[in-house]
PDB file of C-alpha atoms in Angstrom:
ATOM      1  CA  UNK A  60       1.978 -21.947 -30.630  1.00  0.00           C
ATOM      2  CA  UNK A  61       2.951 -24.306 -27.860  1.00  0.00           C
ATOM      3  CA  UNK A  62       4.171 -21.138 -25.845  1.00  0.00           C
ATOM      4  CA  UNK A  63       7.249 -22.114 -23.122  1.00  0.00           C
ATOM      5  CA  UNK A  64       7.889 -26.270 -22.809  1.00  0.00           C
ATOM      6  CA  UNK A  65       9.885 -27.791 -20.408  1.00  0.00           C
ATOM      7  CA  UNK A  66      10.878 -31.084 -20.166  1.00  0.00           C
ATOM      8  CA  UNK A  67      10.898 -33.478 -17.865  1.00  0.00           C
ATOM      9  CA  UNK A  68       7.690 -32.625 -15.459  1.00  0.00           C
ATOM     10  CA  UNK A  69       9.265 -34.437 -12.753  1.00  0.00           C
ATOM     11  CA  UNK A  70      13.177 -35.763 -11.827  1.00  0.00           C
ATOM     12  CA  UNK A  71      14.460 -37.894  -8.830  1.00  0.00           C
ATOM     13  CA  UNK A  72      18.677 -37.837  -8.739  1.00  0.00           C
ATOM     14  CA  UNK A  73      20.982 -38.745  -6.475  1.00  0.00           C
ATOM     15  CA  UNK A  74      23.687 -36.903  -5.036  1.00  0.00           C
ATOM     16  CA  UNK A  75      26.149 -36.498  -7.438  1.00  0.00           C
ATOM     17  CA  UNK A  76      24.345 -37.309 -10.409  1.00  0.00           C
ATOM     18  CA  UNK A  77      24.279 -34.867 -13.313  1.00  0.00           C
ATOM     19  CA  UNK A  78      21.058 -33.876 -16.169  1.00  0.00           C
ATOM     20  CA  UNK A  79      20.027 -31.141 -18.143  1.00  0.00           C
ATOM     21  CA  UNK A  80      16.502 -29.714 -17.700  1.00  0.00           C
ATOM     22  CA  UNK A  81      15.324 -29.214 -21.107  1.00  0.00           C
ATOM     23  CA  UNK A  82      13.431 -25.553 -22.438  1.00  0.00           C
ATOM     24  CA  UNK A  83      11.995 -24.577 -25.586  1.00  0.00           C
ATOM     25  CA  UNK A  84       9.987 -21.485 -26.581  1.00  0.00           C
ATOM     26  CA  UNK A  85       8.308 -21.391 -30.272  1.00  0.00           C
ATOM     27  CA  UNK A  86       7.701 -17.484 -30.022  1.00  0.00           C
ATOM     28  CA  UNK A  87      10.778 -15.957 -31.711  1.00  0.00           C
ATOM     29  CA  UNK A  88      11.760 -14.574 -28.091  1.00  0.00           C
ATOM     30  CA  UNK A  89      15.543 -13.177 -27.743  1.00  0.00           C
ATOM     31  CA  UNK A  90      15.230 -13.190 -23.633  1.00  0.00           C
ATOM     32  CA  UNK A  91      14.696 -16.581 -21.902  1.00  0.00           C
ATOM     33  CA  UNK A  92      15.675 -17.445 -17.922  1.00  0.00           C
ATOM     34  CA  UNK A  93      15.817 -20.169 -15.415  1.00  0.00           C
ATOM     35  CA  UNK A  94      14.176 -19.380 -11.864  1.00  0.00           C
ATOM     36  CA  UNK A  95      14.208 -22.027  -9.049  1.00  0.00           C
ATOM     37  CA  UNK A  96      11.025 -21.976  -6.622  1.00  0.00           C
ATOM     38  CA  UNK A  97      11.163 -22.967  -3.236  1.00  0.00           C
ATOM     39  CA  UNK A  98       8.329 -22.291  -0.649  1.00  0.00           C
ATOM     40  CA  UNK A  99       8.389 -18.944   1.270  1.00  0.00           C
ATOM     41  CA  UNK A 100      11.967 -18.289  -1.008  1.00  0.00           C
ATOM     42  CA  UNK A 101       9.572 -17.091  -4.071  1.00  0.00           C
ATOM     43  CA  UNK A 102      11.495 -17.319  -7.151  1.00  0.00           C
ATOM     44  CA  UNK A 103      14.826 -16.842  -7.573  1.00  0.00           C
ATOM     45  CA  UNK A 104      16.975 -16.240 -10.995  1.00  0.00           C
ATOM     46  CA  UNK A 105      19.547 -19.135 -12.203  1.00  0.00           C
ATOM     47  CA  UNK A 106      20.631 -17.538 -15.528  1.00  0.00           C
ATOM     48  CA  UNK A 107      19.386 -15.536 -18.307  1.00  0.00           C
ATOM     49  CA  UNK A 108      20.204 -14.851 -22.330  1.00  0.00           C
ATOM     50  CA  UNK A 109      19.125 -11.723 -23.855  1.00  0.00           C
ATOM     51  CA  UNK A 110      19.716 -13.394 -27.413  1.00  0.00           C
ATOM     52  CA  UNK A 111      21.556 -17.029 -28.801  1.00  0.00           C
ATOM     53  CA  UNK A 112      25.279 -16.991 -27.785  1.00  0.00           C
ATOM     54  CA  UNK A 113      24.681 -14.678 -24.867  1.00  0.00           C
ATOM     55  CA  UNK A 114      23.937 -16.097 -21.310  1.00  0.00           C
ATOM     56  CA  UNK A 115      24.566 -14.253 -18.071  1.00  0.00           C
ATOM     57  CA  UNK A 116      24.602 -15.231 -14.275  1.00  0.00           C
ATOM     58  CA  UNK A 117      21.232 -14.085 -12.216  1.00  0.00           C
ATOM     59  CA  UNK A 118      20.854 -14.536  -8.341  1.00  0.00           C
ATOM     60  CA  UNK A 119      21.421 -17.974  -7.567  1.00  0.00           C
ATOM     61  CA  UNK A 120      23.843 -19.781 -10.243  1.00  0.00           C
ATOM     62  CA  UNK A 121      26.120 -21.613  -8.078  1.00  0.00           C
ATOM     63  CA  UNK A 122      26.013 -25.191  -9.336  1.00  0.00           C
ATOM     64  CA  UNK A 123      24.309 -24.904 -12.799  1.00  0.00           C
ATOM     65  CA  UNK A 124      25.341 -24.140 -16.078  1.00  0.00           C
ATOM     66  CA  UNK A 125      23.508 -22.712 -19.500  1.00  0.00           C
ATOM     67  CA  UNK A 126      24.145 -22.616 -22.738  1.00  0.00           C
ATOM     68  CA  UNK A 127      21.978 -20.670 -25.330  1.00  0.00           C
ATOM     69  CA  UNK A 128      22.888 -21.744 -29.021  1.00  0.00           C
ATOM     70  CA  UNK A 129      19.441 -21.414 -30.599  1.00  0.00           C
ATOM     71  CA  UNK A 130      16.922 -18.667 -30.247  1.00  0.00           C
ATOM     72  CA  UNK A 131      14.330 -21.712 -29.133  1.00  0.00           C
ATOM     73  CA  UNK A 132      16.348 -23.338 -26.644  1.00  0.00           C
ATOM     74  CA  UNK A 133      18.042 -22.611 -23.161  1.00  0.00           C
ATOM     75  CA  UNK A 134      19.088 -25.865 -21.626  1.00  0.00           C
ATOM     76  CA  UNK A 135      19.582 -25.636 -17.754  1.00  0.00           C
ATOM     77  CA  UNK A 136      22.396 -28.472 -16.798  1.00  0.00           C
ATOM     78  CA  UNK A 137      23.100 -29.711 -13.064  1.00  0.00           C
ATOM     79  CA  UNK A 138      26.753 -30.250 -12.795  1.00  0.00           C
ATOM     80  CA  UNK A 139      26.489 -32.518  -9.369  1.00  0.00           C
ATOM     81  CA  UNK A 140      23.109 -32.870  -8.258  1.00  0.00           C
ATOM     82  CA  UNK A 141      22.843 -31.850  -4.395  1.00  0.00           C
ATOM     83  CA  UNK A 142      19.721 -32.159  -1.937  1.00  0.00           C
ATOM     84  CA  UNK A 143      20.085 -27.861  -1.666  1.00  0.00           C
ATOM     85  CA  UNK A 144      18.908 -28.204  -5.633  1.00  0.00           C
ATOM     86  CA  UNK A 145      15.654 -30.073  -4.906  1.00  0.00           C
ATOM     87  CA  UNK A 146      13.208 -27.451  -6.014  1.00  0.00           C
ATOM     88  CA  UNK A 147      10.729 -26.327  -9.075  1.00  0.00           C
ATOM     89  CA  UNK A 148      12.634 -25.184 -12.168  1.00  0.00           C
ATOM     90  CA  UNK A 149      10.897 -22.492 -14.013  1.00  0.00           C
ATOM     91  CA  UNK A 150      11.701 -21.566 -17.668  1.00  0.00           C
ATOM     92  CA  UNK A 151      10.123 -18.335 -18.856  1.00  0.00           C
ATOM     93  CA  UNK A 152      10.717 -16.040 -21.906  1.00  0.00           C
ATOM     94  CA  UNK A 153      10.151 -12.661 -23.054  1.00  0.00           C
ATOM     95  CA  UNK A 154      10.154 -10.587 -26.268  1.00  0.00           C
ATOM     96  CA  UNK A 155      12.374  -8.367 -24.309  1.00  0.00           C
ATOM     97  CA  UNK A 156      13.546  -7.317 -20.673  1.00  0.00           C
ATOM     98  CA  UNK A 157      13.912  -3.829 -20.633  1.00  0.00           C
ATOM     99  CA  UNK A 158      11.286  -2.011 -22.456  1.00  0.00           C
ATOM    100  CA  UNK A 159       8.139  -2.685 -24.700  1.00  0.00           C
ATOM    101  CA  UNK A 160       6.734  -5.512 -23.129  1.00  0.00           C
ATOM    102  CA  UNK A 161       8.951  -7.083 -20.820  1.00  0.00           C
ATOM    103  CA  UNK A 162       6.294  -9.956 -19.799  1.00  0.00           C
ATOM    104  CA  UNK A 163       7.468 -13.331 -19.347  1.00  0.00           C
ATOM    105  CA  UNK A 164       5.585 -16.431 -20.525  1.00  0.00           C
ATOM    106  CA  UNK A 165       6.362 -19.391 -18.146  1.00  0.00           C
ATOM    107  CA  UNK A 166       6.851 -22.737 -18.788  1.00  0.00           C
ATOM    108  CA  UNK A 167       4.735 -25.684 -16.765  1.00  0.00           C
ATOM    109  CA  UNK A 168       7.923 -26.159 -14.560  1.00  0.00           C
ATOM    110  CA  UNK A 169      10.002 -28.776 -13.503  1.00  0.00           C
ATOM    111  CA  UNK A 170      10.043 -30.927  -9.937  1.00  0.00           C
ATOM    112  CA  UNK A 171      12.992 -32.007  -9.426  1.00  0.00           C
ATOM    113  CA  UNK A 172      13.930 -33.978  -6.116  1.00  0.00           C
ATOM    114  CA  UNK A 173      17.736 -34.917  -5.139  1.00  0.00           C
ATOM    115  CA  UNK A 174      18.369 -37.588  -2.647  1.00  0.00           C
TER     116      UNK A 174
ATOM    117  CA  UNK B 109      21.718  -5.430  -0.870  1.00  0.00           C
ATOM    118  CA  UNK B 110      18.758  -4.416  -4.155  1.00  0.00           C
ATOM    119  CA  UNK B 111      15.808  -6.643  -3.386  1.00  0.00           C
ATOM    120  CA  UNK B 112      12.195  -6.734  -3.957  1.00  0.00           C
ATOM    121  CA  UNK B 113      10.294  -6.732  -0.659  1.00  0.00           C
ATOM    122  CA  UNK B 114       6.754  -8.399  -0.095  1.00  0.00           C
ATOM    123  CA  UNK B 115       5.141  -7.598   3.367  1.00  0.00           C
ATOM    124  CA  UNK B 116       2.512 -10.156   3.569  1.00  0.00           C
ATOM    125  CA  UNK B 117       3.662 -13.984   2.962  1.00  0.00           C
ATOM    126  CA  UNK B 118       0.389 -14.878   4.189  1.00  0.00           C
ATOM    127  CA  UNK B 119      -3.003 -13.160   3.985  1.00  0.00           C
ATOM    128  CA  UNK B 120      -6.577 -14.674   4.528  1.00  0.00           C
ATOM    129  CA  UNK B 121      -9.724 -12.913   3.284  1.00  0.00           C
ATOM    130  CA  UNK B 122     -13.475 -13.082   3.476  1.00  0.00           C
ATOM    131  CA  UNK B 123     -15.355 -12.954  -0.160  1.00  0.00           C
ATOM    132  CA  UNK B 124     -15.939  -9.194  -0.959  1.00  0.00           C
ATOM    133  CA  UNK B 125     -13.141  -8.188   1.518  1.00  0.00           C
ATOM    134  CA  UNK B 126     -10.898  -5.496  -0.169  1.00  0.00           C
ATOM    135  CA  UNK B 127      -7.421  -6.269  -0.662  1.00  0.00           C
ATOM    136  CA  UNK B 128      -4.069  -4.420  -0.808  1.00  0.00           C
ATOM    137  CA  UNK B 129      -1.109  -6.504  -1.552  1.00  0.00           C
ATOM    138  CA  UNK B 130       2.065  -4.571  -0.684  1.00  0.00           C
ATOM    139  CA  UNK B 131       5.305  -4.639  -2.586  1.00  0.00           C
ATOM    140  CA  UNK B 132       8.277  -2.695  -2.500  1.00  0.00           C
ATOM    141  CA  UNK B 133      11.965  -2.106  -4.010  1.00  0.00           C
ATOM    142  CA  UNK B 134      15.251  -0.671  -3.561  1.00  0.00           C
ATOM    143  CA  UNK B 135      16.369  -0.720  -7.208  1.00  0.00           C
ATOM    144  CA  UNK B 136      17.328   2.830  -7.922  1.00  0.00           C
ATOM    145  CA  UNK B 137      16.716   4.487 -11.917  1.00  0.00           C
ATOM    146  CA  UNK B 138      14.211   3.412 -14.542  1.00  0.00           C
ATOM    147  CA  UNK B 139      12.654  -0.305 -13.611  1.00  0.00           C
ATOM    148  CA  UNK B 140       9.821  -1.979 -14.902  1.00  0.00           C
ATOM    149  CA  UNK B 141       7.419  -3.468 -12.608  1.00  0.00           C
ATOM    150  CA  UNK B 142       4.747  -6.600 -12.791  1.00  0.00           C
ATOM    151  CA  UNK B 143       2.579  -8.436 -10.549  1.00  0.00           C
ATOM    152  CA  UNK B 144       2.361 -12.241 -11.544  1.00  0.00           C
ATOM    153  CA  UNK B 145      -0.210 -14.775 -10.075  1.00  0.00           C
ATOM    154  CA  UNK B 146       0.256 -18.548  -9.250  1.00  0.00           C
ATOM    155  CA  UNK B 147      -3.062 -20.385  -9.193  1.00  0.00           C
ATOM    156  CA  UNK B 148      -2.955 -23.623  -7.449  1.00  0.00           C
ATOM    157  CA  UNK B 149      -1.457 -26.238  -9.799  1.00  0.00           C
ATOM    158  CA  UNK B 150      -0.874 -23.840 -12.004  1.00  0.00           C
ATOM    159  CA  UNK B 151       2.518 -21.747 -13.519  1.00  0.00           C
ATOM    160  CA  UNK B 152       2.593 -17.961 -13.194  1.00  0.00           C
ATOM    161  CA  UNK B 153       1.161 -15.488 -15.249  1.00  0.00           C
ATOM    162  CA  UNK B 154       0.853 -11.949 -15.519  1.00  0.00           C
ATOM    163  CA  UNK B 155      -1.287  -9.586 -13.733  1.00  0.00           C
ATOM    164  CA  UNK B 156      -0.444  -6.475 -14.907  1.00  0.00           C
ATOM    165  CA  UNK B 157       2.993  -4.625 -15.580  1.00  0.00           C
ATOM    166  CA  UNK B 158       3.716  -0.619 -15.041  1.00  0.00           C
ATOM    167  CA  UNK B 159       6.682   0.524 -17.359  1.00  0.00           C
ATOM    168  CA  UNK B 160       5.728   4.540 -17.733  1.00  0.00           C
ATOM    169  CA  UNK B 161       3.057   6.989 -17.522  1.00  0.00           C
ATOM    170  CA  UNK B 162      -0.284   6.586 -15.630  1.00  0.00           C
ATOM    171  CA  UNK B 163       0.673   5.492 -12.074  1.00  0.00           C
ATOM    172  CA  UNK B 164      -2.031   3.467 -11.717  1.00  0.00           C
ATOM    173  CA  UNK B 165      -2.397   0.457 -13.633  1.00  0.00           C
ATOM    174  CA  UNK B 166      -5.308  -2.022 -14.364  1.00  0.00           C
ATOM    175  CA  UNK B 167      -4.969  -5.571 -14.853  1.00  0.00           C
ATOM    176  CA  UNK B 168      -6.985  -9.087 -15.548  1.00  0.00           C
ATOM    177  CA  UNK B 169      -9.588  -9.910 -13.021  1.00  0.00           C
ATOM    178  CA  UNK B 170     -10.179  -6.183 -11.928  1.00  0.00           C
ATOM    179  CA  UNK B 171      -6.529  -6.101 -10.426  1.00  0.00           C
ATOM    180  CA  UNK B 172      -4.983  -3.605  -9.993  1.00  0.00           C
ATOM    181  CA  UNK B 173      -1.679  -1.509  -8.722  1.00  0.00           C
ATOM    182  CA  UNK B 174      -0.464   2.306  -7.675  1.00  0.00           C
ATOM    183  CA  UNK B 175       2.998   2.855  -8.590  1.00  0.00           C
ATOM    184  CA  UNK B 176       4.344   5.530  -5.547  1.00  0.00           C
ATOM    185  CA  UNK B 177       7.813   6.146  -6.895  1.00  0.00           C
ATOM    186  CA  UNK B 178       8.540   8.261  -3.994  1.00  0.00           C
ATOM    187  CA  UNK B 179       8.208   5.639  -1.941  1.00  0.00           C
ATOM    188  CA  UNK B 180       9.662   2.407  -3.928  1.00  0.00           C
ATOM    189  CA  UNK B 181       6.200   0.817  -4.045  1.00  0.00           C
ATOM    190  CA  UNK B 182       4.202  -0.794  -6.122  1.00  0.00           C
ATOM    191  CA  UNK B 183       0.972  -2.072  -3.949  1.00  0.00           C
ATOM    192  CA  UNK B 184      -1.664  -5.014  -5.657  1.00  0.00           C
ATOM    193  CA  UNK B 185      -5.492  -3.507  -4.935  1.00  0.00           C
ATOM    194  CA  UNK B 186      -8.658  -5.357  -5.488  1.00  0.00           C
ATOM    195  CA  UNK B 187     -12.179  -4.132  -3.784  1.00  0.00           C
ATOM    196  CA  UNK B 188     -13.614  -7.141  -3.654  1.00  0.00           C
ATOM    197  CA  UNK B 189     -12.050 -10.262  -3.612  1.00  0.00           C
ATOM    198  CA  UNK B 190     -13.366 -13.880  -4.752  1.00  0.00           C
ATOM    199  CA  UNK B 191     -12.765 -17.084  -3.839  1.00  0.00           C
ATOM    200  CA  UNK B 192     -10.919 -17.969  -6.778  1.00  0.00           C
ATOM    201  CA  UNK B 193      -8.596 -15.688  -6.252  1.00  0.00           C
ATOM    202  CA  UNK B 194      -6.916 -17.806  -4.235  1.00  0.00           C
ATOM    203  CA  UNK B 195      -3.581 -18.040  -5.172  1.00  0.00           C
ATOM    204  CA  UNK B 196       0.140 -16.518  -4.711  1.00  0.00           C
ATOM    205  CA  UNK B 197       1.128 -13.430  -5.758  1.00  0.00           C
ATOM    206  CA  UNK B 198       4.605 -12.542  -7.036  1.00  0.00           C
ATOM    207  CA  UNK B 199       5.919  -8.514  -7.517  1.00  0.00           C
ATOM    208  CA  UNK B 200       8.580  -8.523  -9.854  1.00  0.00           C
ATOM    209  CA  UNK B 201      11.157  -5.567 -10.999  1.00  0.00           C
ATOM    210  CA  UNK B 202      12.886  -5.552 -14.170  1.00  0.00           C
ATOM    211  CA  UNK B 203      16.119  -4.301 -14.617  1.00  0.00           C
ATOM    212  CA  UNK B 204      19.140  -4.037 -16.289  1.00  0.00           C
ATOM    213  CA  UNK B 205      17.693  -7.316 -18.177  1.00  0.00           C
ATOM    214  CA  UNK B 206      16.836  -9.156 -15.228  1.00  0.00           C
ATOM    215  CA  UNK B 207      13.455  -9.367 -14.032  1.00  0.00           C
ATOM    216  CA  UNK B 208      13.524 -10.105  -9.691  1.00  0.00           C
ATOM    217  CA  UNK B 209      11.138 -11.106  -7.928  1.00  0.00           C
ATOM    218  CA  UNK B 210       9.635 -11.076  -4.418  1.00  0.00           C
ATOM    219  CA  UNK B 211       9.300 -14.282  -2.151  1.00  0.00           C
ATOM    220  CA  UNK B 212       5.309 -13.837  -2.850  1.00  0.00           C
ATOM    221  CA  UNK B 213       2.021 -13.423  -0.867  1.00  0.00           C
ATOM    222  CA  UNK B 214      -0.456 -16.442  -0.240  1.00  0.00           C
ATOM    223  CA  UNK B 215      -3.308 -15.703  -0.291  1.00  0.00           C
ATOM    224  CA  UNK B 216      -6.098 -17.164   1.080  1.00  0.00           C
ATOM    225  CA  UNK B 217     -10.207 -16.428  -0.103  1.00  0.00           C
ATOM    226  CA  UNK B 218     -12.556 -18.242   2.310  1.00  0.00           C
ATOM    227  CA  UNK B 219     -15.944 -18.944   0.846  1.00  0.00           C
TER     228      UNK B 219
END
């Protein structure tokens, strides 16, 4: 199994500039999520999907969008890139949330820069 | 506001030093809780999770945690550290199918 794979390892935009942060999982997992990481900010929850055709807002979603129409993949998309989104963009999935095991796999992350 | 609450961003530790992370949350109910670890370069992984029974968990790397639900914690213990445990330490609560986390704990091993 290749686990959690996000693509591209590294991004520079410009302001205004739109792209969709690719994530795949090859485990059969219903939950996957987006967190952002940004030093001494920990990490912080974009969206989530409990299951395909389900997505859901978590801390921070202001100026990103998701989509979920495959089990495997949960596409992150920047609507209008802004310097506030420069960060690392973690994708992580789990069996489930709420009970049995509840542990995420991460992906290798994302660096994305804005200018 | 709920939250997860770290108390130590930044902790530095001889080898063989004890350590006691501390973590705690204002999610009320039934949560799950997890420790995850960042080594340099590296993406998180888990430490160990508590969901019910035994308060006191034990992890990878001879980690491990006391769940006080009394108090909302959920403190990280090791007895004696090693350098490469250098790393940063995340507490996470799961709930209502979101897992939060805190803003983390560096920490620091010197040799």
């Amino acid at each position: 199994n290749a686990g959690v794979t996000q693509t591209p390892k590294f991004q520079v935009l410009k302001t205004g500039q739109s792209m969709t942060l690719q994530c795949a999982q090859d485990m059969n997992h219903e939950y996957m999520s987006w967190y952002r990481q940004d030093p001494g900010m920990g990490l912080r929850l974009i969206h989530y999907s409990v299951g395909a055709g389900i997505t859901d807002q978590g801390e921070v979603p202001n100026g990103y969008n998701v989509s979920r129409s495959t089990t495997e993949d949960f596409p992150l998309r920047l609507l209008s890139a802004a310097p506030s989104q420069t960060s690392v963009y973690f994708c992580a999935s789990s069996y489930t949330v709420s009970a049995y095991s509840g542990e995420q796999f991460f992906g290798p992350g994302t660096r994305l820069t804005v200018l | 506001a709920q939250s997860v609450s770290q108390h130590n961003h930044h902790v530095i530790l001889s080898e063989a030093a004890s350590l006691e992370l501390g973590c705690n949350y204002s999610y009320g109910g039934t949560v799950n809780l997890f420790w995850y670890v960042q080594y340099p370069g590296q993406h998180l992984q888990l430490l160990l999770k508590y969901f019910s029974g035994d308060p006191l968990v034990k992890g990878i790397k001879g980690f491990e945690a006391e769940f006080i639900k009394s108090k909302f914690s959920f403190n990280l213990r090791k007895p004696s550290v090693q350098w490469s445990d250098t790393a940063e330490y995340f507490c996470a609560v799961g709930r209502d199918d979101k897992i939060i986390f805190g803003k983390g704990t560096r920490l620091h091993i010197l040799p």
